[in-house]
PDB file of C-alpha atoms in Angstrom:
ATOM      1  CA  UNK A   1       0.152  25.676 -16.516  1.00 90.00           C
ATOM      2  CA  UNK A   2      -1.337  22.451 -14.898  1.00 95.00           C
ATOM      3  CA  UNK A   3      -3.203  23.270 -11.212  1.00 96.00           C
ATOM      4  CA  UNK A   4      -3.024  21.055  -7.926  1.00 96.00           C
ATOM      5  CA  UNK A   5      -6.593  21.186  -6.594  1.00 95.00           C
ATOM      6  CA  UNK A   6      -6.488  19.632  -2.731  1.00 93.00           C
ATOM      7  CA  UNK A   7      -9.911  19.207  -1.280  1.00 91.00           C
ATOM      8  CA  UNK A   8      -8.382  17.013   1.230  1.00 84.00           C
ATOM      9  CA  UNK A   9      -9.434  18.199   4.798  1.00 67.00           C
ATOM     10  CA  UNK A  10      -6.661  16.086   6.916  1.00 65.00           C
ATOM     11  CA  UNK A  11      -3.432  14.688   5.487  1.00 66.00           C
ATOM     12  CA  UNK A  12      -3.588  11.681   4.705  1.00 74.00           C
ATOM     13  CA  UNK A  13      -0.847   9.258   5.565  1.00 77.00           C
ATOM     14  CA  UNK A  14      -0.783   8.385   1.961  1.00 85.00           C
ATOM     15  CA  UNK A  15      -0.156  12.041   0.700  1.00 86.00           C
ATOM     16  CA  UNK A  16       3.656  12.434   0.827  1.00 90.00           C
ATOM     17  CA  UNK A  17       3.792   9.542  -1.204  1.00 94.00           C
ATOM     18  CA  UNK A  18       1.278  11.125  -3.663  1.00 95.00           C
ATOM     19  CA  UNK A  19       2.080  14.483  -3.601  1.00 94.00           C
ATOM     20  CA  UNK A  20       5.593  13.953  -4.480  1.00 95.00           C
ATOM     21  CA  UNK A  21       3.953  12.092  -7.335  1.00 97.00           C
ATOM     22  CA  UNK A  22       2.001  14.995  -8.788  1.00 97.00           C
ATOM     23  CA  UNK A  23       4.909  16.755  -8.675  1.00 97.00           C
ATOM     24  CA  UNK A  24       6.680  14.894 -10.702  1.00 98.00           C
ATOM     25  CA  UNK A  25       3.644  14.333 -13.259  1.00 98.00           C
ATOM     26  CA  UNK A  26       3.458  18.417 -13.727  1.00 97.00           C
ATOM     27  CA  UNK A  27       6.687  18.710 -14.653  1.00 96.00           C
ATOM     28  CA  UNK A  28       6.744  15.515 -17.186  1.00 97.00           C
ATOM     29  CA  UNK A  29       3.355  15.596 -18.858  1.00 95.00           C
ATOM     30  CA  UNK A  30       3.268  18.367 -21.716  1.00 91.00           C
ATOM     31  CA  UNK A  31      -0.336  18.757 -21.626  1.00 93.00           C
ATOM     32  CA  UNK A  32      -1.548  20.999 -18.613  1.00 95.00           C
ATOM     33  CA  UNK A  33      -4.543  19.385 -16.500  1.00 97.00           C
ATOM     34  CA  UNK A  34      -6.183  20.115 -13.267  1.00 97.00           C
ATOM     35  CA  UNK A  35      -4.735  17.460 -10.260  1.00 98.00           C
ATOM     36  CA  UNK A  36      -8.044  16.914  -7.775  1.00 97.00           C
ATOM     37  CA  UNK A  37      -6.667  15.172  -4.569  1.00 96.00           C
ATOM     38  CA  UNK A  38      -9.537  14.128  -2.697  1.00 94.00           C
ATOM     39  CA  UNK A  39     -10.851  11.581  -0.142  1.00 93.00           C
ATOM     40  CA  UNK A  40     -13.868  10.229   0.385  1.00 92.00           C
ATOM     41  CA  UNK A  41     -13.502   7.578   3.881  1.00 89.00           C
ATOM     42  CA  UNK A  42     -16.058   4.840   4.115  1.00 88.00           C
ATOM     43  CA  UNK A  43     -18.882   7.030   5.775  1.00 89.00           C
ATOM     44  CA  UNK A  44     -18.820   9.598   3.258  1.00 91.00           C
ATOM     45  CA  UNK A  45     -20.211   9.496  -0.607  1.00 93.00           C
ATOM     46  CA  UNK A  46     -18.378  10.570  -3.298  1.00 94.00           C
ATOM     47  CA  UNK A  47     -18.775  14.126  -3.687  1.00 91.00           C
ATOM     48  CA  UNK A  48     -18.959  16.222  -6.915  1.00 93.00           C
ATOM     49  CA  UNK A  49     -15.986  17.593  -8.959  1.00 96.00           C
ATOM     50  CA  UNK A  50     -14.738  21.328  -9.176  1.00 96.00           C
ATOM     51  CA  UNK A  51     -15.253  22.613 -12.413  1.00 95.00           C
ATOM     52  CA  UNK A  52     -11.308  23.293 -13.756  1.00 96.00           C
ATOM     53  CA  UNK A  53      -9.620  25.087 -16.107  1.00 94.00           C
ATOM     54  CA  UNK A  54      -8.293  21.807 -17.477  1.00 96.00           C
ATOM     55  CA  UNK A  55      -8.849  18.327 -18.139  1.00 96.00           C
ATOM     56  CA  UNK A  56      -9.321  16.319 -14.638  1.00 97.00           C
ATOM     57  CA  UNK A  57      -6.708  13.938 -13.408  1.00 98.00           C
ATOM     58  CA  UNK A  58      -8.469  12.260 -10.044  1.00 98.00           C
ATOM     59  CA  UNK A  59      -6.573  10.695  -6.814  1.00 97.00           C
ATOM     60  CA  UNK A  60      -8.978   9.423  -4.737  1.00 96.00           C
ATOM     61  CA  UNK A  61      -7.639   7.908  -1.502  1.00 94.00           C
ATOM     62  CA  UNK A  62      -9.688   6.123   1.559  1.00 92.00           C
ATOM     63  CA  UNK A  63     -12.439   4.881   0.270  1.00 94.00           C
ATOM     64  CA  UNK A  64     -12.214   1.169   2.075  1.00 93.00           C
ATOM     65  CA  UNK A  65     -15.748   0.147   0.676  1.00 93.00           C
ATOM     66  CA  UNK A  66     -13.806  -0.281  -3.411  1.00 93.00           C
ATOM     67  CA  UNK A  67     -16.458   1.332  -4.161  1.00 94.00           C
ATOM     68  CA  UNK A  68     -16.630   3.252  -7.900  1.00 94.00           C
ATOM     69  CA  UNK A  69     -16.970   6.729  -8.553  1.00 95.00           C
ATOM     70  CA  UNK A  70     -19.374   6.024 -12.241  1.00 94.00           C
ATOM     71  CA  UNK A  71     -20.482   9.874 -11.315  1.00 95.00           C
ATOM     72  CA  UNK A  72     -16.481  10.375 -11.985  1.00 96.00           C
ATOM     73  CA  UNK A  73     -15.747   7.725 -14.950  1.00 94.00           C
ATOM     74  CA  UNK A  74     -19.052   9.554 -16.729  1.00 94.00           C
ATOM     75  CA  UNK A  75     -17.575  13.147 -16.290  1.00 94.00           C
ATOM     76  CA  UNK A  76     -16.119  14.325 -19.971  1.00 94.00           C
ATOM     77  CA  UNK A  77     -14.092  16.572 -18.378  1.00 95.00           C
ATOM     78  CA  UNK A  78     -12.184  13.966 -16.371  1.00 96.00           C
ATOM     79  CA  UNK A  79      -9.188  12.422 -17.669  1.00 95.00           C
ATOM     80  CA  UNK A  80      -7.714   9.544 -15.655  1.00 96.00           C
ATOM     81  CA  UNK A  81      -8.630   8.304 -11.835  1.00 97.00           C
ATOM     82  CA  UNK A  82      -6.511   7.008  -9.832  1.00 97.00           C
ATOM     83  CA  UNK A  83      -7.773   5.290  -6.645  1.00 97.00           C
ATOM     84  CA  UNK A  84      -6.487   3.305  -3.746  1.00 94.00           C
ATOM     85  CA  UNK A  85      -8.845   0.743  -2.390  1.00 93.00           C
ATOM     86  CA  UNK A  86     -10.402  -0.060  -5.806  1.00 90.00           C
ATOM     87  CA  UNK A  87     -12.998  -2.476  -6.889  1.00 85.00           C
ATOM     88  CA  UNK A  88     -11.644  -2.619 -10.193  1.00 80.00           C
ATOM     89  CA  UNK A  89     -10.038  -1.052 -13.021  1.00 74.00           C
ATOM     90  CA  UNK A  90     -12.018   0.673 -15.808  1.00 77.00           C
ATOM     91  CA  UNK A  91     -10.939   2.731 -18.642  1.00 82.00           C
ATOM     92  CA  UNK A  92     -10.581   5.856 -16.499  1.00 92.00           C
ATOM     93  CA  UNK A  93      -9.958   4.361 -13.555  1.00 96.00           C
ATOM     94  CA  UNK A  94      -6.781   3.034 -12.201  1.00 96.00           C
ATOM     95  CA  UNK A  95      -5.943   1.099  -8.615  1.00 97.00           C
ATOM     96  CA  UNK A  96      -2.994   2.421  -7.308  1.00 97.00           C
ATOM     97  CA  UNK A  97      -1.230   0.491  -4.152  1.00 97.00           C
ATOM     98  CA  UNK A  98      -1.131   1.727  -0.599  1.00 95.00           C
ATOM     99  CA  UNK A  99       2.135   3.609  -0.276  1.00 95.00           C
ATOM    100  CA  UNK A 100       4.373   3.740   3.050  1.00 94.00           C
ATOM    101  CA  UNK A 101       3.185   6.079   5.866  1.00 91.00           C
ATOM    102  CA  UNK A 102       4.213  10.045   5.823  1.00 89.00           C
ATOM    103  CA  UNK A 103       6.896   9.197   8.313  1.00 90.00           C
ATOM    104  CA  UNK A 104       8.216   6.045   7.320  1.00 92.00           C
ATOM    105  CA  UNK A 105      11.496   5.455   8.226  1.00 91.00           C
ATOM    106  CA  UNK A 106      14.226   3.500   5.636  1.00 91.00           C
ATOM    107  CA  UNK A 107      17.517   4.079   4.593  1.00 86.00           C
ATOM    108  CA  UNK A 108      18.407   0.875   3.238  1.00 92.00           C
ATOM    109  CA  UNK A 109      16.795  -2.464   3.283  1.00 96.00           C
ATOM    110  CA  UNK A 110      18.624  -5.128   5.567  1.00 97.00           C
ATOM    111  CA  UNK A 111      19.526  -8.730   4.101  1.00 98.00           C
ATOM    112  CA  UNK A 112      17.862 -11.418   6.062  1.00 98.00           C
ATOM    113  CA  UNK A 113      21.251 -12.102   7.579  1.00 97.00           C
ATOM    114  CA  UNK A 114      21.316  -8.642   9.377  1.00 98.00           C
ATOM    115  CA  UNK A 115      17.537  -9.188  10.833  1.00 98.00           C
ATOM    116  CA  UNK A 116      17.499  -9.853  14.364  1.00 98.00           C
ATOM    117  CA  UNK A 117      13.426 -10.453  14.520  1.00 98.00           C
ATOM    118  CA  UNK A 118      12.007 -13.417  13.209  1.00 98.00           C
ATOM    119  CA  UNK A 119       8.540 -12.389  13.086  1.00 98.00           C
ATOM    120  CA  UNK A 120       6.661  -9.354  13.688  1.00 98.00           C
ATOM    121  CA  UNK A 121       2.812  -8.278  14.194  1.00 97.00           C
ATOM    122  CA  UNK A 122       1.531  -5.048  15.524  1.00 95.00           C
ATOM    123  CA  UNK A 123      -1.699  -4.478  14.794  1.00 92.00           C
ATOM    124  CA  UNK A 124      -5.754  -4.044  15.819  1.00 90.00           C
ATOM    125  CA  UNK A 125      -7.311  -7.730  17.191  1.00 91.00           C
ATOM    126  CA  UNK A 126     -10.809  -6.418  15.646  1.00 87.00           C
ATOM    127  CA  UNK A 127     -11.330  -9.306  13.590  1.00 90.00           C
ATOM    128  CA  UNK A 128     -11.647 -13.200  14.243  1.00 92.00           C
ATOM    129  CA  UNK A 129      -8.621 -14.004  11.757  1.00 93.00           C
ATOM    130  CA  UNK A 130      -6.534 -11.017  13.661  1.00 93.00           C
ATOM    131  CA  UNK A 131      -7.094 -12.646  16.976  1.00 94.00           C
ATOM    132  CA  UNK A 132      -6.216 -16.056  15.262  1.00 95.00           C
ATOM    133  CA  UNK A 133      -2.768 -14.772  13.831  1.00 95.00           C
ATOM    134  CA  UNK A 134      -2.248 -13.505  17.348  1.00 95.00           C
ATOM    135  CA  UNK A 135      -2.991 -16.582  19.386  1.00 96.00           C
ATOM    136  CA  UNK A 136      -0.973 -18.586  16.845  1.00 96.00           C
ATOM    137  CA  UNK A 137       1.937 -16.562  17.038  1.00 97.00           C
ATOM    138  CA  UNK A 138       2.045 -16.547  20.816  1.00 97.00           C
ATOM    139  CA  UNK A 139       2.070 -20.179  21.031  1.00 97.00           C
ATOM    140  CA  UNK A 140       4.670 -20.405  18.457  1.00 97.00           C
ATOM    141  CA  UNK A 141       6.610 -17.623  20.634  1.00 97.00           C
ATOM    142  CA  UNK A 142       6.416 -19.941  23.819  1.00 96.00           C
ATOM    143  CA  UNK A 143       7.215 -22.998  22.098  1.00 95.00           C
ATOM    144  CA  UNK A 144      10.310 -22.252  20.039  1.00 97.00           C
ATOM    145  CA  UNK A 145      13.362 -20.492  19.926  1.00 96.00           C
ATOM    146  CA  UNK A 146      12.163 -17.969  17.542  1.00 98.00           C
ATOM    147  CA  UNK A 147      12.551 -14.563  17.820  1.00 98.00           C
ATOM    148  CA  UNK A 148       8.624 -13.445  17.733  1.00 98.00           C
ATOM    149  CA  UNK A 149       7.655  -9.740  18.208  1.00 98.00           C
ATOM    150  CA  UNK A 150       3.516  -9.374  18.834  1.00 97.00           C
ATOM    151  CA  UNK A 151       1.777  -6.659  19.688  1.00 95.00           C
ATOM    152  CA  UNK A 152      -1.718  -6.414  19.518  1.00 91.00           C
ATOM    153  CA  UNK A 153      -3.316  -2.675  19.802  1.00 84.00           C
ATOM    154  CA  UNK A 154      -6.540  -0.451  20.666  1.00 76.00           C
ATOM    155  CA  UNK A 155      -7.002   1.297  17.555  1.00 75.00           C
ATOM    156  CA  UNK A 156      -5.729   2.318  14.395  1.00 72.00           C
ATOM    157  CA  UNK A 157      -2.239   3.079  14.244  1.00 69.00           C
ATOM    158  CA  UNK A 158      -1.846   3.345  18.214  1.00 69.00           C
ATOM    159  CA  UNK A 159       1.164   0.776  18.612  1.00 79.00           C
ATOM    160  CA  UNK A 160       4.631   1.923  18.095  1.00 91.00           C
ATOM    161  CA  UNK A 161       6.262   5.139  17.628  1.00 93.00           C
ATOM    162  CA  UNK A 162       6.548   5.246  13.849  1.00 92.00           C
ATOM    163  CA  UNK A 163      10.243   5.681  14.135  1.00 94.00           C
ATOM    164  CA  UNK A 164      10.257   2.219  16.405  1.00 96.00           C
ATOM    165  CA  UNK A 165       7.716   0.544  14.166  1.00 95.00           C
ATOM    166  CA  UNK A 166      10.101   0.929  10.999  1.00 96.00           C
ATOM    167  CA  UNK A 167      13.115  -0.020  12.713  1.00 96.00           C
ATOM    168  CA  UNK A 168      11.145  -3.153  13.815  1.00 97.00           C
ATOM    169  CA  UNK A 169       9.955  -3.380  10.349  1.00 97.00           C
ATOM    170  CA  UNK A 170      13.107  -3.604   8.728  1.00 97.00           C
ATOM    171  CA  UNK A 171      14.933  -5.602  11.420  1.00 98.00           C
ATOM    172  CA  UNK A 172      12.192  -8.259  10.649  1.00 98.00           C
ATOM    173  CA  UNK A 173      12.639 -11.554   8.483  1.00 98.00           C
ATOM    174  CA  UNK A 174       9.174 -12.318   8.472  1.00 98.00           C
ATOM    175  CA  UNK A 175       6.029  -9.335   8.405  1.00 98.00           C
ATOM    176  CA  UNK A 176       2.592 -10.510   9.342  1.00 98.00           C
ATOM    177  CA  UNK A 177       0.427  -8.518   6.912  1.00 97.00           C
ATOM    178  CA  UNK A 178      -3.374  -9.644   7.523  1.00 95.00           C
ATOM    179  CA  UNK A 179      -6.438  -7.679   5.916  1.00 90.00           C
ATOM    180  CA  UNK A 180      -8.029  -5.264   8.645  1.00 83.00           C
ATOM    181  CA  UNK A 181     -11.041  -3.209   7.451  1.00 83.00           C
ATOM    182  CA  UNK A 182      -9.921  -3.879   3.607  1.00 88.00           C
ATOM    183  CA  UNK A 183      -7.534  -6.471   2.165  1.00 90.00           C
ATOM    184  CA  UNK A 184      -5.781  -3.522   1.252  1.00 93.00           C
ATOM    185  CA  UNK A 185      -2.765  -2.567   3.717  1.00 93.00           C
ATOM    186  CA  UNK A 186       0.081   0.185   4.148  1.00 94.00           C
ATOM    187  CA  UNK A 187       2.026  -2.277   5.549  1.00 95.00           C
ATOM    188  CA  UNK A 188       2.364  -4.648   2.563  1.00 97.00           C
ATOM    189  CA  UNK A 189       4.556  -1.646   0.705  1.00 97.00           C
ATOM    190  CA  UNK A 190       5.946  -0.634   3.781  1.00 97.00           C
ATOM    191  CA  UNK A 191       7.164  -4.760   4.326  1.00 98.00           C
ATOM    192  CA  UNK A 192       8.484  -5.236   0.828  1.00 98.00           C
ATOM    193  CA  UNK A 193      10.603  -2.102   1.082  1.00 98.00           C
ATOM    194  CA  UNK A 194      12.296  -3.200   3.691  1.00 98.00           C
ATOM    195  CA  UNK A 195      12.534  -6.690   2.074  1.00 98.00           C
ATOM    196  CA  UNK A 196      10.828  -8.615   4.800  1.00 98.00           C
ATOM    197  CA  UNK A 197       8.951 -12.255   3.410  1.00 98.00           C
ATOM    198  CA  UNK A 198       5.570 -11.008   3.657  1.00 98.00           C
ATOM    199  CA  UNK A 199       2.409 -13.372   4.705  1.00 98.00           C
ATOM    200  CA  UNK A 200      -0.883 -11.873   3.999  1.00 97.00           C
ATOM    201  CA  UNK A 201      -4.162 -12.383   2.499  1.00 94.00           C
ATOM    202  CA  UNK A 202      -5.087 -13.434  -0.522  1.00 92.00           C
ATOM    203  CA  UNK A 203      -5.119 -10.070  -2.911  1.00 93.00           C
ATOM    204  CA  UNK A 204      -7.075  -8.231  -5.936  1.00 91.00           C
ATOM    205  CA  UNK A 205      -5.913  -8.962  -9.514  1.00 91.00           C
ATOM    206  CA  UNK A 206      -4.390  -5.879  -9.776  1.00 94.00           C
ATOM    207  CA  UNK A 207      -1.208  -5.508 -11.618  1.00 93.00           C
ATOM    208  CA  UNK A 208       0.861  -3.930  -9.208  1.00 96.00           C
ATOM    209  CA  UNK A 209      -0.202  -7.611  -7.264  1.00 96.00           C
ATOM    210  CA  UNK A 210       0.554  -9.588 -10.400  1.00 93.00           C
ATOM    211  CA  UNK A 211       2.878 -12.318  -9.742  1.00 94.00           C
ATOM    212  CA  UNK A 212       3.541 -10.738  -5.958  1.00 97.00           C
ATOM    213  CA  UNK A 213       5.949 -13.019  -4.132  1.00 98.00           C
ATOM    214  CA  UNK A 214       3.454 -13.505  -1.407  1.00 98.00           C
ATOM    215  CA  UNK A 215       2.961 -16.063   1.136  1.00 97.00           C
ATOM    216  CA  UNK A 216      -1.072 -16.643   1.746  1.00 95.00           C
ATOM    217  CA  UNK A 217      -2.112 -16.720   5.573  1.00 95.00           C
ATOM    218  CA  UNK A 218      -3.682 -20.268   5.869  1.00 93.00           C
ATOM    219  CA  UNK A 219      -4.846 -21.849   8.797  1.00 92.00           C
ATOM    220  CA  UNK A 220      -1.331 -23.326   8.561  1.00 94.00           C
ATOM    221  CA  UNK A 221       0.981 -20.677   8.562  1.00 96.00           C
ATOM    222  CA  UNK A 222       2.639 -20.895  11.618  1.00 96.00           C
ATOM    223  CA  UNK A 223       4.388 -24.262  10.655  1.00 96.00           C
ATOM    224  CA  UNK A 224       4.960 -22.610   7.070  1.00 97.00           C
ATOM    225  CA  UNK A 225       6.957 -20.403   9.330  1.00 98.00           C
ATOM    226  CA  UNK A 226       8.370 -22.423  11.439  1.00 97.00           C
ATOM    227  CA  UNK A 227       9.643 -24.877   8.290  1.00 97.00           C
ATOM    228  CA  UNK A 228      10.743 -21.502   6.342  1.00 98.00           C
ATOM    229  CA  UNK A 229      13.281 -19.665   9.150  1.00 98.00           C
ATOM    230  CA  UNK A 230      15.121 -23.256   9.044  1.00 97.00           C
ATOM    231  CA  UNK A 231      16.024 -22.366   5.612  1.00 97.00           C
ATOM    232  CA  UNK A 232      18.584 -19.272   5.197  1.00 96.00           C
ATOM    233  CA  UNK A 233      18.669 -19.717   1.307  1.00 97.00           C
ATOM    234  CA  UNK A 234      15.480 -20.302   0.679  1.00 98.00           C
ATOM    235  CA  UNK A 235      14.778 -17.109   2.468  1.00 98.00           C
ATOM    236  CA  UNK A 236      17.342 -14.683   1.006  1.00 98.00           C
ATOM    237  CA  UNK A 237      15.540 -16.180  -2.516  1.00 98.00           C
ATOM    238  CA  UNK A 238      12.031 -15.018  -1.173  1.00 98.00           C
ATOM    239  CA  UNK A 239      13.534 -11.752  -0.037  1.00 98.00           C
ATOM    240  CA  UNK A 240      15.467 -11.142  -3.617  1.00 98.00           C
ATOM    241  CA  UNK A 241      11.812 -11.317  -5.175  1.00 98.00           C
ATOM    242  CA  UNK A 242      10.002  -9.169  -2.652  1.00 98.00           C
ATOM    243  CA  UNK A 243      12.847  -6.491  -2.756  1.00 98.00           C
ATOM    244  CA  UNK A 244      12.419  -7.007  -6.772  1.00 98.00           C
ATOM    245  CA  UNK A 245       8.974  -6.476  -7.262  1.00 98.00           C
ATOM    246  CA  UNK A 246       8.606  -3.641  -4.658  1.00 98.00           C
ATOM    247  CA  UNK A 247      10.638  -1.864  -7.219  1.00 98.00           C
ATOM    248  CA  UNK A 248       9.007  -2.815 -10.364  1.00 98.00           C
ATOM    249  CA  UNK A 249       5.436  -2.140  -8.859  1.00 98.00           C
ATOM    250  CA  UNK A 250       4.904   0.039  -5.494  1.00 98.00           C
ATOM    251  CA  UNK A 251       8.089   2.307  -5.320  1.00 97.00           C
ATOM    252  CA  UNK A 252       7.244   6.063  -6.100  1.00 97.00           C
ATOM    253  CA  UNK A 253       9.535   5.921  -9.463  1.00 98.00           C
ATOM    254  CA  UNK A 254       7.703   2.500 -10.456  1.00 98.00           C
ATOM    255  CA  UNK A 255       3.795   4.277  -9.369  1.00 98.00           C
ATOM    256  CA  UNK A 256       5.096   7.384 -10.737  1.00 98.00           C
ATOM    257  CA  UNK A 257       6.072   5.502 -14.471  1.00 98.00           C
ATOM    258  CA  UNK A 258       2.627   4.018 -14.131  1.00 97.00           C
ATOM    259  CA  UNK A 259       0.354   6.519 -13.648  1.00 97.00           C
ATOM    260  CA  UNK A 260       2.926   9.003 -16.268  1.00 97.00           C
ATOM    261  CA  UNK A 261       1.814   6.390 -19.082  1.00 96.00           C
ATOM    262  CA  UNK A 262      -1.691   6.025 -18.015  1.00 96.00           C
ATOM    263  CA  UNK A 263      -1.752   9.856 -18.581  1.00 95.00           C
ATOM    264  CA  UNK A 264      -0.157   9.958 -21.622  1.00 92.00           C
ATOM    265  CA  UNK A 265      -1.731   6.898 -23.455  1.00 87.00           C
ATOM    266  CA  UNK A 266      -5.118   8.960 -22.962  1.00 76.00           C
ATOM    267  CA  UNK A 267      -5.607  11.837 -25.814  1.00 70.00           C
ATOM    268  CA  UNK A 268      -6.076  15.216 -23.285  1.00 67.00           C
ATOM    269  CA  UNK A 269      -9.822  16.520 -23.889  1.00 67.00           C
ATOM    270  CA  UNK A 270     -11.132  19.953 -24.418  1.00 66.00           C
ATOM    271  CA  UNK A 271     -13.205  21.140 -21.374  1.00 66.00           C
TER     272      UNK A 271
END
């Protein structure tokens, strides 16, 4: 009978994503294999696997350096490895998107028609494009009619109460999603779950990013903004395709179906 291994020493705000995930792998895969959830954050190298009873299936999380585990890819005993904040994929190892926060808060999406907030930002100002997205949103606040929502924070998930920062979230039209310490972001899922037009960086060639209805962050995206909340259709359009391909790519049934095949399209080796 397949094992969970956890060598996580926190939980992760990733994990109830994940470990609903690995529950659902157990009971679909017919082969039995040994589930390592591990992190390894930025400061920390990549530390060596438990010998199992079975064949290794790896989620790695918080590694925001995309650095590669080759100590991992080189094990025989290791199946499939599935990472967040990848560099890469190889044939072990898979990226895998940043899911929403434990406590994420969504019933239903709301059409653009129901959102009360134009824009929204919450976030760190620890980077020169942060503090750019900031200033330019404040200006575009005092100059317009628009309903802007900024916030700019401390540290690290310090803002709003989660429960106020999803209702925000899905009361917005527009999500500011900008890299922080990795172009990588929770809020990019959490944004196209609640079918908010999403303006970020430019993003890996993963798959789950392939053809991504995303809007790129240019030095000119406030009047982007300002030309695209004149235009209700236009929006609702946008919003069909972000709703769309959160579905297809970074919901738990769509990561689950990915990392199920991944699984199975790999013979199970003898350990």
């Amino acid at each position: 009978m397949s094992e969970i291994i956890d060598l996580m020493n926190r939980r992760g705000l990733e994990r109830k994503f994940y470990d609903s995930i690995v529950q659902k792998l157990i009971k679909n895969t017919e082969a039995d294999y040994s589930y390592i959830i591990c992190s390894t954050p930025p400061h920390e190298e990549f530390s060596s696997l438990p010998k199992t009873k079975y064949p290794k299936v790896v989620f790695n999380f918080s590694d925001e350096k995309n650095r590669t585990p080759q100590d991992w890819i080189e094990d025989r005993s290791v199946n499939v490895i599935f990472k967040n904040y990848a560099s890469t994929g190889a044939d072990k190892l898979h990226p895998i998107p940043l899911p929403p926060v434990n406590d994420f808060i969504l019933e239903k999406a709301k059409s653009i028609s129901e959102k009360c907030i134009d824009v929204f930002f919450s976030g760190q100002l620890n980077t020169p494009q942060r503090a750019f997205i900031y200033k330019e949103l404040a200006e575009l606040k005092e100059k317009t009619h628009f309903n802007i929502v900024i916030r700019g924070n401390s540290a690290f998930y310090s803002g709003y109460s989660i429960q106020d920062y999803s209702e925000l979230l899905n009361n917005s039209k527009i999500a500011i999603c900008p890299a922080g310490n990795n172009t990588e972001t929770f809020r990019i899922t959490e944004a196209a779950k609640c079918g908010s037009i999403i303006f970020t960086d430019r993003k890996p060639s993963f798959l789950y990013y392939k053809n991504a209805p995303l809007i790129e962050l240019t030095k000119n995206f406030s009047s982007l903004i300002s030309s695209l909340l004149t235009k209700e259709q236009d929006m609702n359009t946008i919003q069909r395709d972000v709703l769309s391909w959160h579905d297809r790519n970074l919901s738990e049934e769509a990561v689950f179906e990915f990392c199920l095949n991944k699984i199975c399209e790999k013979p199970s080796i003898s350990i």
